[in-house]
mmCIF file of C-alpha atoms and ligand atoms in Angstrom:
data_model
loop_
_atom_site.group_PDB
_atom_site.id
_atom_site.type_symbol
_atom_site.label_atom_id
_atom_site.label_comp_id
_atom_site.label_asym_id
_atom_site.label_seq_id
_atom_site.Cartn_x
_atom_site.Cartn_y
_atom_site.Cartn_z
ATOM 1 C CA UNK P 1 0.000 0.000 0.000
ATOM 2 C CA UNK P 2 2.686 2.517 0.978
ATOM 3 C CA UNK P 3 4.892 3.841 -1.786
ATOM 4 C CA UNK P 4 8.520 4.743 -2.199
ATOM 5 C CA UNK P 5 9.500 7.609 -4.444
ATOM 6 C CA UNK P 6 12.990 7.842 -5.889
ATOM 7 C CA UNK P 7 14.115 10.806 -7.914
ATOM 8 C CA UNK P 8 17.268 9.941 -9.782
ATOM 9 C CA UNK P 9 19.536 12.617 -11.247
ATOM 10 C CA UNK P 10 16.797 14.661 -12.876
ATOM 11 C CA UNK P 11 17.309 17.787 -14.928
ATOM 12 C CA UNK P 12 14.177 19.930 -15.123
ATOM 13 C CA UNK P 13 13.541 23.369 -16.554
ATOM 14 C CA UNK P 14 11.149 25.611 -18.391
ATOM 15 C CA UNK P 15 11.740 25.528 -22.134
ATOM 16 C CA UNK P 16 15.454 26.008 -22.595
ATOM 17 C CA UNK P 17 15.973 27.460 -19.121
ATOM 18 C CA UNK P 18 17.406 24.793 -16.835
ATOM 19 C CA UNK P 19 16.412 24.911 -13.156
ATOM 20 C CA UNK P 20 17.188 21.544 -11.547
ATOM 21 C CA UNK P 21 20.477 19.857 -12.273
ATOM 22 C CA UNK P 22 21.115 16.202 -11.447
ATOM 23 C CA UNK P 23 18.775 16.273 -8.457
ATOM 24 C CA UNK P 24 18.329 12.983 -6.584
ATOM 25 C CA UNK P 25 16.062 12.259 -3.615
ATOM 26 C CA UNK P 26 15.079 9.005 -1.988
ATOM 27 C CA UNK P 27 11.730 9.191 -0.227
ATOM 28 C CA UNK P 28 11.076 6.010 1.769
ATOM 29 C CA UNK P 29 7.589 4.560 1.944
ATOM 30 C CA UNK P 30 5.626 5.959 4.858
ATOM 31 C CA UNK P 31 8.145 8.684 5.705
ATOM 32 C CA UNK P 32 7.870 12.447 5.892
ATOM 33 C CA UNK P 33 10.675 13.932 3.817
ATOM 34 C CA UNK P 34 11.141 17.693 4.045
ATOM 35 C CA UNK P 35 12.487 19.702 1.129
ATOM 36 C CA UNK P 36 13.881 23.052 2.213
ATOM 37 C CA UNK P 37 15.646 25.889 0.452
ATOM 38 C CA UNK P 38 15.412 29.577 -0.347
ATOM 39 C CA UNK P 39 12.948 31.153 -2.738
ATOM 40 C CA UNK P 40 13.798 30.200 -6.288
ATOM 41 C CA UNK P 41 15.858 27.141 -5.308
ATOM 42 C CA UNK P 42 13.615 24.899 -7.416
ATOM 43 C CA UNK P 43 11.421 23.173 -4.813
ATOM 44 C CA UNK P 44 8.130 23.792 -6.606
ATOM 45 C CA UNK P 45 9.744 22.902 -9.908
ATOM 46 C CA UNK P 46 10.705 19.517 -8.469
ATOM 47 C CA UNK P 47 7.137 18.828 -7.278
ATOM 48 C CA UNK P 48 5.835 19.843 -10.721
ATOM 49 C CA UNK P 49 8.169 17.329 -12.336
ATOM 50 C CA UNK P 50 7.013 14.528 -10.036
ATOM 51 C CA UNK P 51 3.348 15.313 -10.676
ATOM 52 C CA UNK P 52 3.866 15.362 -14.449
ATOM 53 C CA UNK P 53 3.370 19.086 -15.063
ATOM 54 C CA UNK P 54 6.986 19.330 -16.244
ATOM 55 C CA UNK P 55 8.934 16.626 -18.021
ATOM 56 C CA UNK P 56 12.516 16.039 -16.889
ATOM 57 C CA UNK P 57 14.993 16.266 -19.758
ATOM 58 C CA UNK P 58 17.176 13.746 -17.959
ATOM 59 C CA UNK P 59 16.935 11.240 -15.112
ATOM 60 C CA UNK P 60 14.242 8.989 -13.703
ATOM 61 C CA UNK P 61 11.374 9.318 -11.234
ATOM 62 C CA UNK P 62 10.562 5.927 -9.740
ATOM 63 C CA UNK P 63 7.333 5.103 -7.943
ATOM 64 C CA UNK P 64 7.845 1.710 -6.334
ATOM 65 C CA UNK P 65 10.427 1.047 -9.032
ATOM 66 C CA UNK P 66 8.325 2.106 -12.040
ATOM 67 C CA UNK P 67 9.600 5.109 -13.980
ATOM 68 C CA UNK P 68 6.779 7.686 -14.061
ATOM 69 C CA UNK P 69 8.855 10.535 -15.549
ATOM 70 C CA UNK P 70 6.985 11.902 -18.538
ATOM 71 C CA UNK P 71 3.656 10.296 -17.636
ATOM 72 C CA UNK P 72 0.621 12.544 -17.998
ATOM 73 C CA UNK P 73 -0.522 14.238 -14.759
ATOM 74 C CA UNK P 74 -3.831 12.341 -14.603
ATOM 75 C CA UNK P 75 -2.031 9.015 -14.889
ATOM 76 C CA UNK P 76 0.315 10.028 -12.067
ATOM 77 C CA UNK P 77 -2.696 10.922 -9.913
ATOM 78 C CA UNK P 78 -4.181 7.523 -10.780
ATOM 79 C CA UNK P 79 -0.947 5.931 -9.580
ATOM 80 C CA UNK P 80 -1.537 7.607 -6.200
ATOM 81 C CA UNK P 81 0.749 10.660 -6.300
ATOM 82 C CA UNK P 82 -1.129 13.822 -5.273
ATOM 83 C CA UNK P 83 0.249 17.358 -5.345
ATOM 84 C CA UNK P 84 -1.174 20.181 -3.231
ATOM 85 C CA UNK P 85 0.251 23.128 -5.143
ATOM 86 C CA UNK P 86 1.369 26.465 -3.770
ATOM 87 C CA UNK P 87 -1.419 28.969 -3.320
ATOM 88 C CA UNK P 88 -4.294 26.515 -2.692
ATOM 89 C CA UNK P 89 -6.004 26.323 -6.050
ATOM 90 C CA UNK P 90 -9.665 25.790 -5.259
ATOM 91 C CA UNK P 91 -12.911 26.320 -7.086
ATOM 92 C CA UNK P 92 -13.709 29.481 -5.142
ATOM 93 C CA UNK P 93 -17.308 29.845 -6.336
ATOM 94 C CA UNK P 94 -18.102 26.233 -5.421
ATOM 95 C CA UNK P 95 -18.976 24.944 -1.988
ATOM 96 C CA UNK P 96 -16.631 23.073 0.321
ATOM 97 C CA UNK P 97 -18.596 19.888 -0.375
ATOM 98 C CA UNK P 98 -18.381 20.398 -4.140
ATOM 99 C CA UNK P 99 -14.621 20.991 -3.915
ATOM 100 C CA UNK P 100 -14.220 17.706 -2.061
ATOM 101 C CA UNK P 101 -16.402 15.937 -4.620
ATOM 102 C CA UNK P 102 -14.220 17.377 -7.394
ATOM 103 C CA UNK P 103 -11.290 15.782 -5.606
ATOM 104 C CA UNK P 104 -12.888 12.433 -6.448
ATOM 105 C CA UNK P 105 -12.787 13.213 -10.170
ATOM 106 C CA UNK P 106 -11.488 10.189 -12.043
ATOM 107 C CA UNK P 107 -11.358 7.988 -8.959
ATOM 108 C CA UNK P 108 -12.606 4.433 -9.153
ATOM 109 C CA UNK P 109 -13.846 4.375 -5.558
ATOM 110 C CA UNK P 110 -17.317 2.913 -5.077
ATOM 111 C CA UNK P 111 -19.983 4.591 -2.972
ATOM 112 C CA UNK P 112 -18.741 3.110 0.292
ATOM 113 C CA UNK P 113 -15.160 4.052 -0.544
ATOM 114 C CA UNK P 114 -16.191 7.624 -1.282
ATOM 115 C CA UNK P 115 -18.130 7.866 1.969
ATOM 116 C CA UNK P 116 -15.060 6.664 3.830
ATOM 117 C CA UNK P 117 -12.959 9.408 2.236
ATOM 118 C CA UNK P 118 -15.439 12.123 3.278
ATOM 119 C CA UNK P 119 -15.459 10.666 6.771
ATOM 120 C CA UNK P 120 -11.659 10.757 6.986
ATOM 121 C CA UNK P 121 -11.399 14.349 5.698
ATOM 122 C CA UNK P 122 -14.115 15.571 8.060
ATOM 123 C CA UNK P 123 -12.475 13.749 10.949
ATOM 124 C CA UNK P 124 -9.078 15.342 10.213
ATOM 125 C CA UNK P 125 -10.588 18.774 9.534
ATOM 126 C CA UNK P 126 -13.899 19.081 11.450
ATOM 127 C CA UNK P 127 -14.269 22.704 10.360
ATOM 128 C CA UNK P 128 -14.788 21.503 6.778
ATOM 129 C CA UNK P 129 -17.818 19.492 7.879
ATOM 130 C CA UNK P 130 -19.237 22.550 9.615
ATOM 131 C CA UNK P 131 -18.656 24.684 6.547
ATOM 132 C CA UNK P 132 -19.644 22.083 3.969
ATOM 133 C CA UNK P 133 -22.195 24.394 2.306
ATOM 134 C CA UNK P 134 -20.005 27.517 2.321
ATOM 135 C CA UNK P 135 -18.345 28.754 -0.819
ATOM 136 C CA UNK P 136 -14.618 27.993 -0.788
ATOM 137 C CA UNK P 137 -13.804 31.611 -1.599
ATOM 138 C CA UNK P 138 -15.202 32.899 1.693
ATOM 139 C CA UNK P 139 -13.171 30.540 3.897
ATOM 140 C CA UNK P 140 -10.194 31.810 5.900
ATOM 141 C CA UNK P 141 -6.716 31.090 4.539
ATOM 142 C CA UNK P 142 -6.278 28.242 6.985
ATOM 143 C CA UNK P 143 -9.613 26.686 6.080
ATOM 144 C CA UNK P 144 -8.751 26.982 2.385
ATOM 145 C CA UNK P 145 -5.458 25.175 2.986
ATOM 146 C CA UNK P 146 -7.330 22.445 4.852
ATOM 147 C CA UNK P 147 -9.739 22.176 1.933
ATOM 148 C CA UNK P 148 -6.889 21.959 -0.573
ATOM 149 C CA UNK P 149 -5.339 19.131 1.437
ATOM 150 C CA UNK P 150 -8.765 17.523 1.941
ATOM 151 C CA UNK P 151 -9.389 17.610 -1.795
ATOM 152 C CA UNK P 152 -6.159 15.683 -2.402
ATOM 153 C CA UNK P 153 -7.039 13.215 0.364
ATOM 154 C CA UNK P 154 -10.276 12.324 -1.436
ATOM 155 C CA UNK P 155 -8.114 10.423 -3.951
ATOM 156 C CA UNK P 156 -6.554 8.317 -1.177
ATOM 157 C CA UNK P 157 -2.968 9.314 -1.976
ATOM 158 C CA UNK P 158 -0.068 6.932 -1.497
ATOM 159 C CA UNK P 159 2.314 9.855 -1.905
ATOM 160 C CA UNK P 160 1.189 13.332 -0.853
ATOM 161 C CA UNK P 161 3.309 16.320 -1.890
ATOM 162 C CA UNK P 162 2.585 19.561 -0.062
ATOM 163 C CA UNK P 163 3.997 22.855 -1.347
ATOM 164 C CA UNK P 164 4.312 25.430 1.447
ATOM 165 C CA UNK P 165 1.188 24.414 3.364
ATOM 166 C CA UNK P 166 1.869 26.910 6.185
ATOM 167 C CA UNK P 167 2.163 29.953 3.938
ATOM 168 C CA UNK P 168 0.145 32.831 5.377
ATOM 169 C CA UNK P 169 -1.454 30.790 8.150
ATOM 170 C CA UNK P 170 -1.811 31.732 11.811
ATOM 171 C CA UNK P 171 0.513 29.752 14.120
ATOM 172 C CA UNK P 172 -2.310 27.739 15.681
ATOM 173 C CA UNK P 173 -3.514 26.685 12.222
ATOM 174 C CA UNK P 174 0.032 25.755 11.229
ATOM 175 C CA UNK P 175 0.102 23.441 14.282
ATOM 176 C CA UNK P 176 -3.150 21.840 13.168
ATOM 177 C CA UNK P 177 -1.947 21.274 9.611
ATOM 178 C CA UNK P 178 1.380 19.795 10.759
ATOM 179 C CA UNK P 179 -0.483 17.541 13.178
ATOM 180 C CA UNK P 180 -2.605 16.212 10.317
ATOM 181 C CA UNK P 181 0.545 15.522 8.280
ATOM 182 C CA UNK P 182 1.906 13.442 11.174
ATOM 183 C CA UNK P 183 -1.382 11.529 11.389
ATOM 184 C CA UNK P 184 -1.289 10.816 7.659
ATOM 185 C CA UNK P 185 2.195 9.350 8.029
ATOM 186 C CA UNK P 186 0.912 7.143 10.841
ATOM 187 C CA UNK P 187 -1.703 5.859 8.391
ATOM 188 C CA UNK P 188 1.058 4.945 5.927
ATOM 189 C CA UNK P 189 1.034 7.895 3.557
ATOM 190 C CA UNK P 190 4.390 8.929 2.127
ATOM 191 C CA UNK P 191 4.793 12.706 2.475
ATOM 192 C CA UNK P 192 6.967 15.204 0.630
ATOM 193 C CA UNK P 193 6.834 18.482 2.546
ATOM 194 C CA UNK P 194 8.118 21.723 1.035
ATOM 195 C CA UNK P 195 8.167 24.265 3.813
ATOM 196 C CA UNK P 196 9.561 27.730 4.541
ATOM 197 C CA UNK P 197 9.116 27.143 8.269
ATOM 198 C CA UNK P 198 12.228 25.017 8.250
ATOM 199 C CA UNK P 199 12.499 24.420 11.979
ATOM 200 C CA UNK P 200 8.891 23.240 12.201
ATOM 201 C CA UNK P 201 9.227 21.030 9.137
ATOM 202 C CA UNK P 202 12.367 19.366 10.503
ATOM 203 C CA UNK P 203 10.593 18.666 13.802
ATOM 204 C CA UNK P 204 8.084 16.380 12.121
ATOM 205 C CA UNK P 205 10.159 15.067 9.201
ATOM 206 C CA UNK P 206 12.153 11.838 9.229
ATOM 207 C CA UNK P 207 14.594 12.932 6.590
ATOM 208 C CA UNK P 208 15.349 16.179 4.771
ATOM 209 C CA UNK P 209 16.977 17.575 1.671
ATOM 210 C CA UNK P 210 18.340 21.073 1.142
ATOM 211 C CA UNK P 211 18.003 22.486 -2.337
ATOM 212 C CA UNK P 212 20.202 25.419 -3.389
ATOM 213 C CA UNK P 213 20.215 26.877 -6.888
ATOM 214 C CA UNK P 214 18.674 23.772 -8.388
ATOM 215 C CA UNK P 215 21.053 21.296 -6.750
ATOM 216 C CA UNK P 216 20.944 19.170 -3.615
ATOM 217 C CA UNK P 217 23.312 20.947 -1.208
ATOM 218 C CA UNK P 218 22.855 18.481 1.636
ATOM 219 C CA UNK P 219 20.630 15.804 3.078
ATOM 220 C CA UNK P 220 20.299 13.673 6.145
ATOM 221 C CA UNK P 221 18.044 12.641 9.008
ATOM 222 C CA UNK P 222 15.902 15.674 9.850
ATOM 223 C CA UNK P 223 17.115 15.902 13.450
ATOM 224 C CA UNK P 224 20.749 15.941 12.320
ATOM 225 C CA UNK P 225 20.132 18.457 9.578
ATOM 226 C CA UNK P 226 18.340 20.761 12.029
ATOM 227 C CA UNK P 227 21.582 21.160 13.994
ATOM 228 C CA UNK P 228 23.907 21.239 10.971
ATOM 229 C CA UNK P 229 25.772 24.407 10.001
ATOM 230 C CA UNK P 230 24.259 24.236 6.524
ATOM 231 C CA UNK P 231 20.711 24.569 7.809
ATOM 232 C CA UNK P 232 21.340 26.640 10.930
ATOM 233 C CA UNK P 233 23.252 29.362 9.090
ATOM 234 C CA UNK P 234 20.999 29.657 6.092
ATOM 235 C CA UNK P 235 17.472 28.749 7.148
ATOM 236 C CA UNK P 236 16.980 28.844 10.914
ATOM 237 C CA UNK P 237 17.217 31.818 13.233
ATOM 238 C CA UNK P 238 16.869 35.542 12.629
ATOM 239 C CA UNK P 239 14.749 36.268 9.630
ATOM 240 C CA UNK P 240 13.766 32.681 9.043
ATOM 241 C CA UNK P 241 10.721 30.593 9.887
HETATM 242 N N1 ADP K 1 6.685 29.017 -15.005
HETATM 243 C C1 ADP K 1 7.992 29.321 -14.986
HETATM 244 N N2 ADP K 1 8.638 29.683 -16.103
HETATM 245 C C2 ADP K 1 9.955 29.989 -16.105
HETATM 246 N N3 ADP K 1 10.740 29.946 -15.002
HETATM 247 C C3 ADP K 1 10.150 29.593 -13.847
HETATM 248 C C4 ADP K 1 8.764 29.249 -13.766
HETATM 249 N N4 ADP K 1 8.466 28.937 -12.484
HETATM 250 C C5 ADP K 1 9.622 29.056 -11.806
HETATM 251 N N5 ADP K 1 10.625 29.441 -12.606
HETATM 252 C C6 ADP K 1 12.022 29.665 -12.220
HETATM 253 O O1 ADP K 1 12.533 28.444 -11.725
HETATM 254 C C7 ADP K 1 13.387 28.678 -10.601
HETATM 255 C C8 ADP K 1 12.910 27.836 -9.432
HETATM 256 O O2 ADP K 1 11.619 28.283 -9.046
HETATM 257 P P1 ADP K 1 10.719 27.472 -8.032
HETATM 258 O O3 ADP K 1 10.748 26.043 -8.393
HETATM 259 O O4 ADP K 1 9.412 28.153 -7.985
HETATM 260 O O5 ADP K 1 11.526 27.682 -6.673
HETATM 261 P P2 ADP K 1 11.040 27.497 -5.147
HETATM 262 O O6 ADP K 1 9.754 26.752 -5.165
HETATM 263 O O7 ADP K 1 12.153 26.776 -4.476
HETATM 264 O O8 ADP K 1 10.889 28.885 -4.609
HETATM 265 C C9 ADP K 1 13.365 30.179 -10.349
HETATM 266 O O9 ADP K 1 14.502 30.751 -10.931
HETATM 267 C C10 ADP K 1 12.117 30.628 -11.059
HETATM 268 O O10 ADP K 1 12.258 31.949 -11.509
HETATM 269 MG MG1 MG K 2 7.883 27.285 -4.458
#
């Protein structure tokens, strides 16, 4: 059920502009792996390559050993890899319930399976049950982030990639979202967490990678990386999350 993701020496860019160069990550099944780095380092670009929005010009992306690099995005979703993009893209005019239903689009779950997904999402984020009839556009930022994650959870992801889930959220909401990520790991979901709040991300992650200028500058167990010079000097402390 759980899935391992291996990114092997990928080059990724936009047209002729290269961004990632020979980037490799090993994301063990059922782990939280944090991906940290400054703005423009290429974190979102990497998630876009894994989810099929960008095609690597070199390298492999293995999901349980099968190379998914270059697959269409819908096929990658079918394989169980879900991407919660930066900026919580929701259908703002639609209700919370409709947004969750749209998350089921293309899924082969039967009625009982779908009901179980709603139950899980509403259990993790009770506020979404309360606000089921509200339009997504009127929710707070935190509630919208919960809805974006909930929408991805409707597809029962094996690998969940979250791009800056804490962005713009109040500290108490950040706690709630991180707590849900930990619970998802406990249920066997493999998590890739891109996060500007580096210290918080490393607290819950098992392993972490540092991306600088499109290359992996370091990696290691999250607790070790949190105390390393590389991370402490550049990403933790004054001026950083
Ligand atoms: N749609 C795009 N077209 C061209 N260049 C882009 C695009 N999106 C991002 N980039 C460039 O790719 C590099 C990495 O960006 P990004 O992956 O968004 O970094 P991060 O998520 O780490 O902040 C940056 O130099 C950025 O300007
Ligand atoms: Mg980004």
